[in-house]
PDB file of C-alpha atoms and ligand atoms in Angstrom:
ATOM      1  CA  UNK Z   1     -23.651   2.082  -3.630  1.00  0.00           C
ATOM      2  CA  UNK Z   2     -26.136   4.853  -4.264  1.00  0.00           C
ATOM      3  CA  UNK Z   3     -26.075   7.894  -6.105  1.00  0.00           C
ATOM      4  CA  UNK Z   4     -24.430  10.223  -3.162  1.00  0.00           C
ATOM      5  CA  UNK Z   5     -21.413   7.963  -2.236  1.00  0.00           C
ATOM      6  CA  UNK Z   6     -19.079   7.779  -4.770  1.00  0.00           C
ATOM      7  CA  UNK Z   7     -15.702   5.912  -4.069  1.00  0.00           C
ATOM      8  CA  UNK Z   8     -12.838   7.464  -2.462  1.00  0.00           C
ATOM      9  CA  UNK Z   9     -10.389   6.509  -5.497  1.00  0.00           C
ATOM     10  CA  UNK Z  10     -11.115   5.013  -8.850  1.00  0.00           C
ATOM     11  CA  UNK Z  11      -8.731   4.150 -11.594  1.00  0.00           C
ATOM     12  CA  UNK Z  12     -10.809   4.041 -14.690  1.00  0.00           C
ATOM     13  CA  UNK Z  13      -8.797   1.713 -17.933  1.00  0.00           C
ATOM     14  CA  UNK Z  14      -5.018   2.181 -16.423  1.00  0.00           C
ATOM     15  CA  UNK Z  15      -2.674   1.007 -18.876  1.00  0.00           C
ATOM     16  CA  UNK Z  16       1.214   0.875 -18.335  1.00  0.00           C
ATOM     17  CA  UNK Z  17       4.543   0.382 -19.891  1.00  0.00           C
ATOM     18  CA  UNK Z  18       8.185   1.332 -18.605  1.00  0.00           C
ATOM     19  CA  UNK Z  19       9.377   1.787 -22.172  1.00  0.00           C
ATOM     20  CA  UNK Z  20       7.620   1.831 -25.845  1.00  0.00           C
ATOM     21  CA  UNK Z  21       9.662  -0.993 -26.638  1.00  0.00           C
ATOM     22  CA  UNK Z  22       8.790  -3.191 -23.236  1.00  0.00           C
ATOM     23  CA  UNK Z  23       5.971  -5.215 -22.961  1.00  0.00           C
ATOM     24  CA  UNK Z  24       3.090  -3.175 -20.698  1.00  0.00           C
ATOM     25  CA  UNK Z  25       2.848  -4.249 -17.060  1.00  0.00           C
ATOM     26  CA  UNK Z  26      -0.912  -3.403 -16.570  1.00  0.00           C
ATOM     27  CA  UNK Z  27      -3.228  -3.544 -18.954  1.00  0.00           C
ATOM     28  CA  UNK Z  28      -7.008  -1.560 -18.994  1.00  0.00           C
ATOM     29  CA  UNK Z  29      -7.380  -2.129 -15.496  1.00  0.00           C
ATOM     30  CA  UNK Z  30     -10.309  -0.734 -13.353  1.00  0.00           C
ATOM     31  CA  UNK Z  31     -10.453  -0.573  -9.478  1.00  0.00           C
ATOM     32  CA  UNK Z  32     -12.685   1.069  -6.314  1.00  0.00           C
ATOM     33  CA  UNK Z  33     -11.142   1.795  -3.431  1.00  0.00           C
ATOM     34  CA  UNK Z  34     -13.994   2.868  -0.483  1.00  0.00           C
ATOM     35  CA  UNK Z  35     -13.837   2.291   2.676  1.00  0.00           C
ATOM     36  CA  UNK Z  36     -12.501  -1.101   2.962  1.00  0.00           C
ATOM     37  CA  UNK Z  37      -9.939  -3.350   3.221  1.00  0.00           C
ATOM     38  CA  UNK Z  38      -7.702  -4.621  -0.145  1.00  0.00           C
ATOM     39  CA  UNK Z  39      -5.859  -7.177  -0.012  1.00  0.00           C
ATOM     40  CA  UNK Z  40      -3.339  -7.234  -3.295  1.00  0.00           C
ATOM     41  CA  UNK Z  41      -1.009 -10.614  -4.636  1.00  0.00           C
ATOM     42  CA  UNK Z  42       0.431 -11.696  -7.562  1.00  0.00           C
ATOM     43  CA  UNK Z  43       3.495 -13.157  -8.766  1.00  0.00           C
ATOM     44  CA  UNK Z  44       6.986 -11.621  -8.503  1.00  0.00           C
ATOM     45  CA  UNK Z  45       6.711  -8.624 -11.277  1.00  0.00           C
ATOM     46  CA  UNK Z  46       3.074  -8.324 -11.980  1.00  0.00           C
ATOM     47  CA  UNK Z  47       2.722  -4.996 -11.318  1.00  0.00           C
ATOM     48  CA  UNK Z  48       1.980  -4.673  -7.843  1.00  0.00           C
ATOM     49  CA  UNK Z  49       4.572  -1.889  -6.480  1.00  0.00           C
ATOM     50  CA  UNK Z  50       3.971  -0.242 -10.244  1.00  0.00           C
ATOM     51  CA  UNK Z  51       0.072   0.013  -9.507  1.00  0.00           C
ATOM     52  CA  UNK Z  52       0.674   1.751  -6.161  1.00  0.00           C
ATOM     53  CA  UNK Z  53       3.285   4.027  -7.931  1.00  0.00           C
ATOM     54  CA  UNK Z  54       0.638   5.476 -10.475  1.00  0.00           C
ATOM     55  CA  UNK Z  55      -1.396   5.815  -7.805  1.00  0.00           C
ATOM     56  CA  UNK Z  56      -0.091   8.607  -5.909  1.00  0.00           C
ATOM     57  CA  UNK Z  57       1.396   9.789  -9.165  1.00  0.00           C
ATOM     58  CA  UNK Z  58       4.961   8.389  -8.770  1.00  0.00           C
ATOM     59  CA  UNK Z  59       4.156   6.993 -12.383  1.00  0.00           C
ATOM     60  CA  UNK Z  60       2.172   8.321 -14.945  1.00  0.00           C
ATOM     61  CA  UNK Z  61      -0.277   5.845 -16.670  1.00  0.00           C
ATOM     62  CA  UNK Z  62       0.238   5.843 -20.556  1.00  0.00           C
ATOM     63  CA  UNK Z  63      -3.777   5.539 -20.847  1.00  0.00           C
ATOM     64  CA  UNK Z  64      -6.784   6.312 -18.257  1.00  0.00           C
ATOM     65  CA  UNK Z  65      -7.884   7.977 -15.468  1.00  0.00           C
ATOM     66  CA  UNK Z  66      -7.458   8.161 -11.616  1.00  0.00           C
ATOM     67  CA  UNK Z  67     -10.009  10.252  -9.379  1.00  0.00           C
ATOM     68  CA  UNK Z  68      -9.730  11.247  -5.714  1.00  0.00           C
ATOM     69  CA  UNK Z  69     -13.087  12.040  -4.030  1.00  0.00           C
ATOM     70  CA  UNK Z  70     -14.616  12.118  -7.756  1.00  0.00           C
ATOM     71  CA  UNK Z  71     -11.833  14.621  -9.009  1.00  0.00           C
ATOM     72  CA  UNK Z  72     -10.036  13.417 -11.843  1.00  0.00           C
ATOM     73  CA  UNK Z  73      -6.245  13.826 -11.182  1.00  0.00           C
ATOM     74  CA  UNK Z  74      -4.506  15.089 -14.227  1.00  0.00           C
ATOM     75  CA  UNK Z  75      -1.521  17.532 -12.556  1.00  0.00           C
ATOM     76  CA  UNK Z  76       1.468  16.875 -10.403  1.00  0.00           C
ATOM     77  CA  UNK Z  77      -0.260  19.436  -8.436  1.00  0.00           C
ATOM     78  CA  UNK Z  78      -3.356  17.248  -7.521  1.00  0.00           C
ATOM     79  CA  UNK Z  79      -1.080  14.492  -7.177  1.00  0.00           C
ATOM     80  CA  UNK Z  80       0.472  16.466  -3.992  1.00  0.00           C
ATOM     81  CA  UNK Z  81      -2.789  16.887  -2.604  1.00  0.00           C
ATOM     82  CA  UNK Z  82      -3.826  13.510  -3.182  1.00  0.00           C
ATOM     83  CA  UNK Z  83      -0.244  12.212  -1.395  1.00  0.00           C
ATOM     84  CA  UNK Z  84      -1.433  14.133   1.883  1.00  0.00           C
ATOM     85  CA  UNK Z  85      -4.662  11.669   2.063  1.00  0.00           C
ATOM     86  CA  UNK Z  86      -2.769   8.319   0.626  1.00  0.00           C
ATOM     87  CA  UNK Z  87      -0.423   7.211   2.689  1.00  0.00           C
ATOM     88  CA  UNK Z  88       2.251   4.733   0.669  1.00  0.00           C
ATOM     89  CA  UNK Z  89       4.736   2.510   2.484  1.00  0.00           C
ATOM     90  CA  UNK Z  90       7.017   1.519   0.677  1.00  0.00           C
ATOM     91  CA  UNK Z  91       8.567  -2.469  -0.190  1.00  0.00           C
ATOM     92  CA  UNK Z  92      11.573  -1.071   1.028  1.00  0.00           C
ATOM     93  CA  UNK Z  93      12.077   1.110   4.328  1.00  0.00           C
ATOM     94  CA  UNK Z  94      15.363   2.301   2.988  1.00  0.00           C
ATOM     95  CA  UNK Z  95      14.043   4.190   0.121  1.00  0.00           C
ATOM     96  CA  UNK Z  96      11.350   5.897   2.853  1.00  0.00           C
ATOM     97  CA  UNK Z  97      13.593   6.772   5.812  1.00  0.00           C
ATOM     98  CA  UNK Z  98      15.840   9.950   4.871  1.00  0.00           C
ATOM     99  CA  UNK Z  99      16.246  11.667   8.565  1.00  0.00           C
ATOM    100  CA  UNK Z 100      19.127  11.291  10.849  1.00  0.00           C
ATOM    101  CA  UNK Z 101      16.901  10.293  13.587  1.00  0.00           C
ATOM    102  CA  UNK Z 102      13.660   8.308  14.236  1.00  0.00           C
ATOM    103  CA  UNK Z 103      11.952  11.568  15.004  1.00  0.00           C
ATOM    104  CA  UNK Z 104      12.827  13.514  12.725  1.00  0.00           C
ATOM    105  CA  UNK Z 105      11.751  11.043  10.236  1.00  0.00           C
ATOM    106  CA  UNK Z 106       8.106  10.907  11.520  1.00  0.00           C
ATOM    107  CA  UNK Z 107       7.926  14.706  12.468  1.00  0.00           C
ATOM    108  CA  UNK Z 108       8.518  15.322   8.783  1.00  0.00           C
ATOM    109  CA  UNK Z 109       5.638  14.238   7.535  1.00  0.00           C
ATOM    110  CA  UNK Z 110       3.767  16.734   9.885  1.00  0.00           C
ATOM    111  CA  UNK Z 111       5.869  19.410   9.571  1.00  0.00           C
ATOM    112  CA  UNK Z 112       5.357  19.951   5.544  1.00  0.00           C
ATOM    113  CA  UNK Z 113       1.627  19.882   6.529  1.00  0.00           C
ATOM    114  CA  UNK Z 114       2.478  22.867   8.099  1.00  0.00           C
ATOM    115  CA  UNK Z 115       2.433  21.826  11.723  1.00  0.00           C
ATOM    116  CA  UNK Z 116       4.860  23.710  13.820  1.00  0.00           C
ATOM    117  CA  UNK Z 117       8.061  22.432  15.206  1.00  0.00           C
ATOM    118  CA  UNK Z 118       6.325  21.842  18.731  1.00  0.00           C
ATOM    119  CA  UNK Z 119       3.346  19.964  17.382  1.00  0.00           C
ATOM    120  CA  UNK Z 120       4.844  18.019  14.583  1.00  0.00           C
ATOM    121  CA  UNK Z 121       7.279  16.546  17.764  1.00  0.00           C
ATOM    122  CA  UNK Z 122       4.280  15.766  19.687  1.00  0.00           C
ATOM    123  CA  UNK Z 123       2.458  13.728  16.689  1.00  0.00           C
ATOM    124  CA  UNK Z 124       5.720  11.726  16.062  1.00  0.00           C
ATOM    125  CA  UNK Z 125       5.907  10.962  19.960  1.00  0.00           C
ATOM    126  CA  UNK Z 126       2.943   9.851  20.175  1.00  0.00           C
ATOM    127  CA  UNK Z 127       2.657   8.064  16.373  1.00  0.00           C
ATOM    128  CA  UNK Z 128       6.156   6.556  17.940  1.00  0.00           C
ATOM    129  CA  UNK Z 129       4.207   5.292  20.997  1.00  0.00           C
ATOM    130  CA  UNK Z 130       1.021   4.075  19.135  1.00  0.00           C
ATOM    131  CA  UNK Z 131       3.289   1.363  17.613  1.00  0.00           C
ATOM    132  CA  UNK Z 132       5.101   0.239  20.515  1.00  0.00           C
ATOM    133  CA  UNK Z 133       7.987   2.413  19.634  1.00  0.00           C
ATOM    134  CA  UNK Z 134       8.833   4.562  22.378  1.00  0.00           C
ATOM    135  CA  UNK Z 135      12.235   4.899  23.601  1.00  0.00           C
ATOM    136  CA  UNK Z 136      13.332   4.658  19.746  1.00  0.00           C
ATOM    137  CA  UNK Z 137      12.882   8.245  19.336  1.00  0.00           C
ATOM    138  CA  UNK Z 138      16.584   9.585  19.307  1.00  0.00           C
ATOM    139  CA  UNK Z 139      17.393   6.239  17.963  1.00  0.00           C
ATOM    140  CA  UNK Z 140      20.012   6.662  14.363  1.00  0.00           C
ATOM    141  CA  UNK Z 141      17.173   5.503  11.561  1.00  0.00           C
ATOM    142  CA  UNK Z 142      19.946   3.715   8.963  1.00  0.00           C
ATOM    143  CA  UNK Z 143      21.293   1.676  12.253  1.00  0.00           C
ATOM    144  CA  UNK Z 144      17.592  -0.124  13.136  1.00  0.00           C
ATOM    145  CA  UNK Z 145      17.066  -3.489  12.103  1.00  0.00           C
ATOM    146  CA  UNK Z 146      14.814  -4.067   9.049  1.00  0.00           C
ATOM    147  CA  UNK Z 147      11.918  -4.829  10.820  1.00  0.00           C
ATOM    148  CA  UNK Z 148      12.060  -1.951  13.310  1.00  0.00           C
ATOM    149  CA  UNK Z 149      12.918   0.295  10.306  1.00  0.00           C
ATOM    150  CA  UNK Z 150       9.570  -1.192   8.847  1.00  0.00           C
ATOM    151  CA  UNK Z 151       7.599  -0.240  12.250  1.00  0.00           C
ATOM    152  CA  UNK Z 152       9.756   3.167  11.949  1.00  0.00           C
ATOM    153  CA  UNK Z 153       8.188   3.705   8.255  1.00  0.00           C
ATOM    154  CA  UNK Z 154       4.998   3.156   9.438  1.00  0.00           C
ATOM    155  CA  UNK Z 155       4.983   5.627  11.589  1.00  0.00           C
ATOM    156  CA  UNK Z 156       6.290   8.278   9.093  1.00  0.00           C
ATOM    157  CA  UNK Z 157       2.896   7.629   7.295  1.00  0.00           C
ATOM    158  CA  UNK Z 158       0.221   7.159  10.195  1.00  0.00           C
ATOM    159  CA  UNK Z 159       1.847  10.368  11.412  1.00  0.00           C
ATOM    160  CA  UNK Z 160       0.110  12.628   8.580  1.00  0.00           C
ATOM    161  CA  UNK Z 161      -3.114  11.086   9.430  1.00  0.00           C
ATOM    162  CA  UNK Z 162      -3.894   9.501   5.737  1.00  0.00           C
ATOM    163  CA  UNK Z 163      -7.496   8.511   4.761  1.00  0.00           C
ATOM    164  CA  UNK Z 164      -5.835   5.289   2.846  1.00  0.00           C
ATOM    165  CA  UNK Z 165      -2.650   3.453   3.606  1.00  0.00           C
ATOM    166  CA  UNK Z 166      -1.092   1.546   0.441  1.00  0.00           C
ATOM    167  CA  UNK Z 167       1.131  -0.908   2.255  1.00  0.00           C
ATOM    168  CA  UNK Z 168       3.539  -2.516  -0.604  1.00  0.00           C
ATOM    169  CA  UNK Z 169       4.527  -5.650   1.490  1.00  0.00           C
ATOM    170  CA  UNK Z 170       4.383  -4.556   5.160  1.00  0.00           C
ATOM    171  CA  UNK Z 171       5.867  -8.152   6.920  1.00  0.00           C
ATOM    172  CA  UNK Z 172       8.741  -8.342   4.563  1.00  0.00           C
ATOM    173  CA  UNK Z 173      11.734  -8.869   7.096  1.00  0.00           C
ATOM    174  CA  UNK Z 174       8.811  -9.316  10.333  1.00  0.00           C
ATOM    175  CA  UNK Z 175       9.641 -12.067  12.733  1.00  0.00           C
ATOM    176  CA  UNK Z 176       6.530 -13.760  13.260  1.00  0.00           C
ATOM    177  CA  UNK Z 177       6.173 -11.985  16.692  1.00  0.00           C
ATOM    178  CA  UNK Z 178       6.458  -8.715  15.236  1.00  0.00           C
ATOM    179  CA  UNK Z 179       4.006  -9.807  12.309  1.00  0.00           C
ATOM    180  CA  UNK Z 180       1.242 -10.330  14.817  1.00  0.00           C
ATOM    181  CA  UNK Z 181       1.770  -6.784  16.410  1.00  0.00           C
ATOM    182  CA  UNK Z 182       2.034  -5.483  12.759  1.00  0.00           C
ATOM    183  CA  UNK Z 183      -1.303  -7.629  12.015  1.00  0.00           C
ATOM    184  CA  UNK Z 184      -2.980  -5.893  15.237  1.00  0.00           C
ATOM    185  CA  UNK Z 185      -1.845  -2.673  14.520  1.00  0.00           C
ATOM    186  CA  UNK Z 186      -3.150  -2.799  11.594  1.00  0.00           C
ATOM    187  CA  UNK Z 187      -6.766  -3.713  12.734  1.00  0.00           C
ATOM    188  CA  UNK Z 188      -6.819  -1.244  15.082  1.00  0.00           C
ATOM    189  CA  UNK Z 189      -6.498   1.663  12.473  1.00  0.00           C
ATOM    190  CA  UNK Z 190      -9.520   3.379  11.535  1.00  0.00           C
ATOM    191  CA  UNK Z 191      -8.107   4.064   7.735  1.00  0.00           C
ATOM    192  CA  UNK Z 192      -9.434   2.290   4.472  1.00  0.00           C
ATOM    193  CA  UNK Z 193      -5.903  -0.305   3.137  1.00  0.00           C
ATOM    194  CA  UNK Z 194      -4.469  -1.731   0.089  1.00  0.00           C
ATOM    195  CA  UNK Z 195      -2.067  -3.775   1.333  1.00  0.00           C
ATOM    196  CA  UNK Z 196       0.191  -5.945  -1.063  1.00  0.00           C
ATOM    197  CA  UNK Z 197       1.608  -9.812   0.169  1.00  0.00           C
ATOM    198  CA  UNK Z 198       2.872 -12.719  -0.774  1.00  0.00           C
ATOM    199  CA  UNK Z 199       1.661 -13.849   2.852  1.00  0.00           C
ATOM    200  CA  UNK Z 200      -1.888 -15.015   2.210  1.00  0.00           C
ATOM    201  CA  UNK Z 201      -2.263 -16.135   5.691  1.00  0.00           C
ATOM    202  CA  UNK Z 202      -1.536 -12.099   6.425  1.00  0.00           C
ATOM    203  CA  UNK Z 203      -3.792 -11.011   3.714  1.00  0.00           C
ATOM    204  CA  UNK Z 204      -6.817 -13.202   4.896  1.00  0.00           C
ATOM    205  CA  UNK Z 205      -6.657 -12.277   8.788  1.00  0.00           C
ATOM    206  CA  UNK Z 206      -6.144  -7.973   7.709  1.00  0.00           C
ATOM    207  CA  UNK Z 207      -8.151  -7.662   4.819  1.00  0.00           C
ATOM    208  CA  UNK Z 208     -11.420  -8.275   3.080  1.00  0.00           C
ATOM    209  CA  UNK Z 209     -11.482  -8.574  -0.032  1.00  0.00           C
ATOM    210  CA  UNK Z 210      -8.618  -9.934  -2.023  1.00  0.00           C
ATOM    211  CA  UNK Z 211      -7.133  -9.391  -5.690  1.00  0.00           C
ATOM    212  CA  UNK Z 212      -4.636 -10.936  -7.991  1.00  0.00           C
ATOM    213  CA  UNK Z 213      -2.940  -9.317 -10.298  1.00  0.00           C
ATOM    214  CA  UNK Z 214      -1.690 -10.837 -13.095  1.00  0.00           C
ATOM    215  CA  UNK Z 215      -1.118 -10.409 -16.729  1.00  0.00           C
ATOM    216  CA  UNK Z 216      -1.838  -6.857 -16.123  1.00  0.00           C
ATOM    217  CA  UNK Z 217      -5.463  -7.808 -14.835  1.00  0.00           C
ATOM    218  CA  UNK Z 218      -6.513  -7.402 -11.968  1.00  0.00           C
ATOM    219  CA  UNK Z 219      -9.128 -10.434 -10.703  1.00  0.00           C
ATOM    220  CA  UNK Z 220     -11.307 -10.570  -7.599  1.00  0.00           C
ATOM    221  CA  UNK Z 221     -11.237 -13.369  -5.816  1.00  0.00           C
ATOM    222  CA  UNK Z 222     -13.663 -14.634  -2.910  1.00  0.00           C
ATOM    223  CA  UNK Z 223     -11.107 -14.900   0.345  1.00  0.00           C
ATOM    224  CA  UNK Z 224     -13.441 -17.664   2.098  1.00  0.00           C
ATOM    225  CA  UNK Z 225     -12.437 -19.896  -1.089  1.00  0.00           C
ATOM    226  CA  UNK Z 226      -8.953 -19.208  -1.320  1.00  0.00           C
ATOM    227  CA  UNK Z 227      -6.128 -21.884  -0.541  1.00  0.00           C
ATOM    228  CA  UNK Z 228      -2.358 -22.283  -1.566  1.00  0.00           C
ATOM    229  CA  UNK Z 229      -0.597 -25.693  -1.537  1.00  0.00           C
ATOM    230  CA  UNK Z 230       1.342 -27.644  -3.232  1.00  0.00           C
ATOM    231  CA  UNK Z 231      -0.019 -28.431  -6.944  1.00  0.00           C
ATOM    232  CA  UNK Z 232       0.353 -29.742 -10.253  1.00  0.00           C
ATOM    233  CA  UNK Z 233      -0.617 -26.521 -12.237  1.00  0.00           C
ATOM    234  CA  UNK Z 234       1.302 -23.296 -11.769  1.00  0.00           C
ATOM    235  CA  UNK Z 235      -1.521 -21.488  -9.559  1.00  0.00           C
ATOM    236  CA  UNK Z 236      -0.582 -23.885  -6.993  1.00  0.00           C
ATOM    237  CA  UNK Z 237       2.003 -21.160  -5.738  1.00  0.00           C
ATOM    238  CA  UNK Z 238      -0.820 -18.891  -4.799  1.00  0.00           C
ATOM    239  CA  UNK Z 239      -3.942 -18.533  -3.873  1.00  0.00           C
ATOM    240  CA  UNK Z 240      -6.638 -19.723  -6.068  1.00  0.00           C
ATOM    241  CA  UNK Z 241      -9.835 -21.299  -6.275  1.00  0.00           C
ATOM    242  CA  UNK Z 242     -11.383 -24.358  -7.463  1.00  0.00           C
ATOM    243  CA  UNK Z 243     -14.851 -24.210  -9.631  1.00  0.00           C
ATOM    244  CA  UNK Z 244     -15.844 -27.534  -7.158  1.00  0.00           C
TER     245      UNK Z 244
HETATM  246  N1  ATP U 301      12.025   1.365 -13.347  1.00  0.00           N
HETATM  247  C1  ATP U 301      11.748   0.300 -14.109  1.00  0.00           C
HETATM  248  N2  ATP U 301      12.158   0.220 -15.386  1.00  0.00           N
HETATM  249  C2  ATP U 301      11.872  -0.833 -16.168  1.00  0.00           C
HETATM  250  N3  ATP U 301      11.144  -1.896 -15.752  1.00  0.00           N
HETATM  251  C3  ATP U 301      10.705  -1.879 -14.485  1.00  0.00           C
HETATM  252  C4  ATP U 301      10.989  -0.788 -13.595  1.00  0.00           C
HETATM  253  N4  ATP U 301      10.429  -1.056 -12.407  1.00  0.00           N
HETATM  254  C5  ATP U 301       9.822  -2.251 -12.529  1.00  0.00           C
HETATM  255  N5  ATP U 301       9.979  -2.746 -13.770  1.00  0.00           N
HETATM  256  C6  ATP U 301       9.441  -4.001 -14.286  1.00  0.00           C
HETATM  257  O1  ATP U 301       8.030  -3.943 -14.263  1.00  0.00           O
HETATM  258  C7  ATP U 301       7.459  -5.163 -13.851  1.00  0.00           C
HETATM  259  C8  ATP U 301       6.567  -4.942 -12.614  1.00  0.00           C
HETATM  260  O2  ATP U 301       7.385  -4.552 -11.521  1.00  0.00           O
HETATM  261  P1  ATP U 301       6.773  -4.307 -10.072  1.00  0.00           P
HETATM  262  O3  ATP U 301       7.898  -3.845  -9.209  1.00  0.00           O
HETATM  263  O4  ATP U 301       5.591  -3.436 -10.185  1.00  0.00           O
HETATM  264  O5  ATP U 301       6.318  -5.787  -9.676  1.00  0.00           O
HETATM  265  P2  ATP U 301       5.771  -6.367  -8.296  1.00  0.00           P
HETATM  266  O6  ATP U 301       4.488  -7.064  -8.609  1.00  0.00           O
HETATM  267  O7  ATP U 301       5.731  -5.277  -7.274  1.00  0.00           O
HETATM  268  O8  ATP U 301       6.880  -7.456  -7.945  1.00  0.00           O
HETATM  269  P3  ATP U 301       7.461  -7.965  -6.512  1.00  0.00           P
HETATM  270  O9  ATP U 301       6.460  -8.958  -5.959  1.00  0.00           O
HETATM  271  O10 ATP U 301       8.742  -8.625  -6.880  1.00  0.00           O
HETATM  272  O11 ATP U 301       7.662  -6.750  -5.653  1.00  0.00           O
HETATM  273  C9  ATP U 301       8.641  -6.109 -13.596  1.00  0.00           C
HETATM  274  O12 ATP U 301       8.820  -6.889 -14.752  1.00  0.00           O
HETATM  275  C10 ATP U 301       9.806  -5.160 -13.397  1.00  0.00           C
HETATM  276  O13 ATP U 301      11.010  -5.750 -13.809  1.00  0.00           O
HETATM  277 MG1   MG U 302       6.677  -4.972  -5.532  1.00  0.00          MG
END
């Protein structure tokens, strides 16, 4: 990287605890983010959901430093900024879907960006289209299925346009059929990703470069390398490397 391109996001020593008394979750941790393709995994409770969290200032780090496009984000204020240009889908569709109907839910996003009524509509059709999901339009959003609530979710974020899509386990509750569209959909989009897994299989056919995260670390690991099976030591579970 030279001089004049900086990276799009840095966290800079990120420390984190839910309580003084708990142990802390992440520990000094340092990442990029440019324009490229993440892939995140690590056990159940590493931190993974919590990293996304302090991200887009959800969570406030106890130590360190996040910049945006080489601004240093101290305020809830540049926090709502930021949240315009990082789009962040949730594990759980329930706890993103809020609107009677499907598009409502993705005109919202547009309409606090100050689109107007007529516009914001026309995004959300179309968003709604872009991922195979017209006709669910008038559709009630807490009677979908989990996996079309996922797609539905989606589309709330792509809908504002983000620069960079944090996707905090995208197949959870994806048939295998509607994995592959996710998988293609997912090529297709022009934005820089984070996207968080247990499916390494996913992770390896949507992303470029891969991290674990555990102990609060986070650790790069070469994807062309990377293998899970069945093992005598614990990393067996996930994907991991062998020196040989
Ligand atoms: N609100 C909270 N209060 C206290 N502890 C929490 C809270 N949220 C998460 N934790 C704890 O912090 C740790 C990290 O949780 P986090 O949800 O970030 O893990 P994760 O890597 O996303 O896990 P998973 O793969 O299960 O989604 C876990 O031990 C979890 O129990
Ligand atoms: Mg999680």
């Amino acid at each position: 990287m030279d001089m004049f391109t900086q990276p799009f996001m840095q966290l800079c020593n990120i420390s984190y605890r839910y309580a003084l008394t708990s142990a802390p979750v992440l520990q000094h941790l340092d990442l990029e983010v440019s324009d490229e393709r993440i892939g995140l995994i690590g056990p159940n409770g590493s931190g993974k959901t919590t990293l996304f969290q302090i991200m887009v200032g959800l969570l406030s780090p106890e130590s360190g430093q996040i910049f945006f496009e080489g601004q240093e984000m101290r305020r809830e204020k540049d926090f709502r900024l930021l949240r315009r240009q990082v789009g962040f889908l949730f594990q759980s569709a329930d706890d993103q879907l809020f609107s009677p109907t499907v598009l409502e839910d993705v005109a919202f996003g547009p309409l606090n960006l100050g689109c107007s009524p007529e516009e914001a509509q026309g995004i959300a059709t179309q968003t709604l289209k872009e991922l195979g999901l017209d006709g669910f339009e008038e559709r009630i959003t807490h009677r979908l299925s989990g996996g079309e609530k996922k797609l539905v979710a989606l589309a709330t974020i792509l809908a504002m346009k983000p620069r960079l899509l944090l996707l905090d386990e995208p197949t959870n509750n994806l048939d295998p059929a509607t994995r592959d569209r996710l998988t293609d959909i997912l090529l297709g989009l022009p934005q820089a990703q984070i996207i968080i897994s247990h499916d390494w299989d996913f992770l390896a056919r949507t992303t470029s470069h891969l991290y674990t995260l555990e102990h609060g670390h986070l650790h790069r690991c070469d994807h062309n390398h990377i293998h899970s099976h069945q093992h005598i030591h614990r990393y067996g579970e996930y994907p991991h490397q062998h020196s040989d």
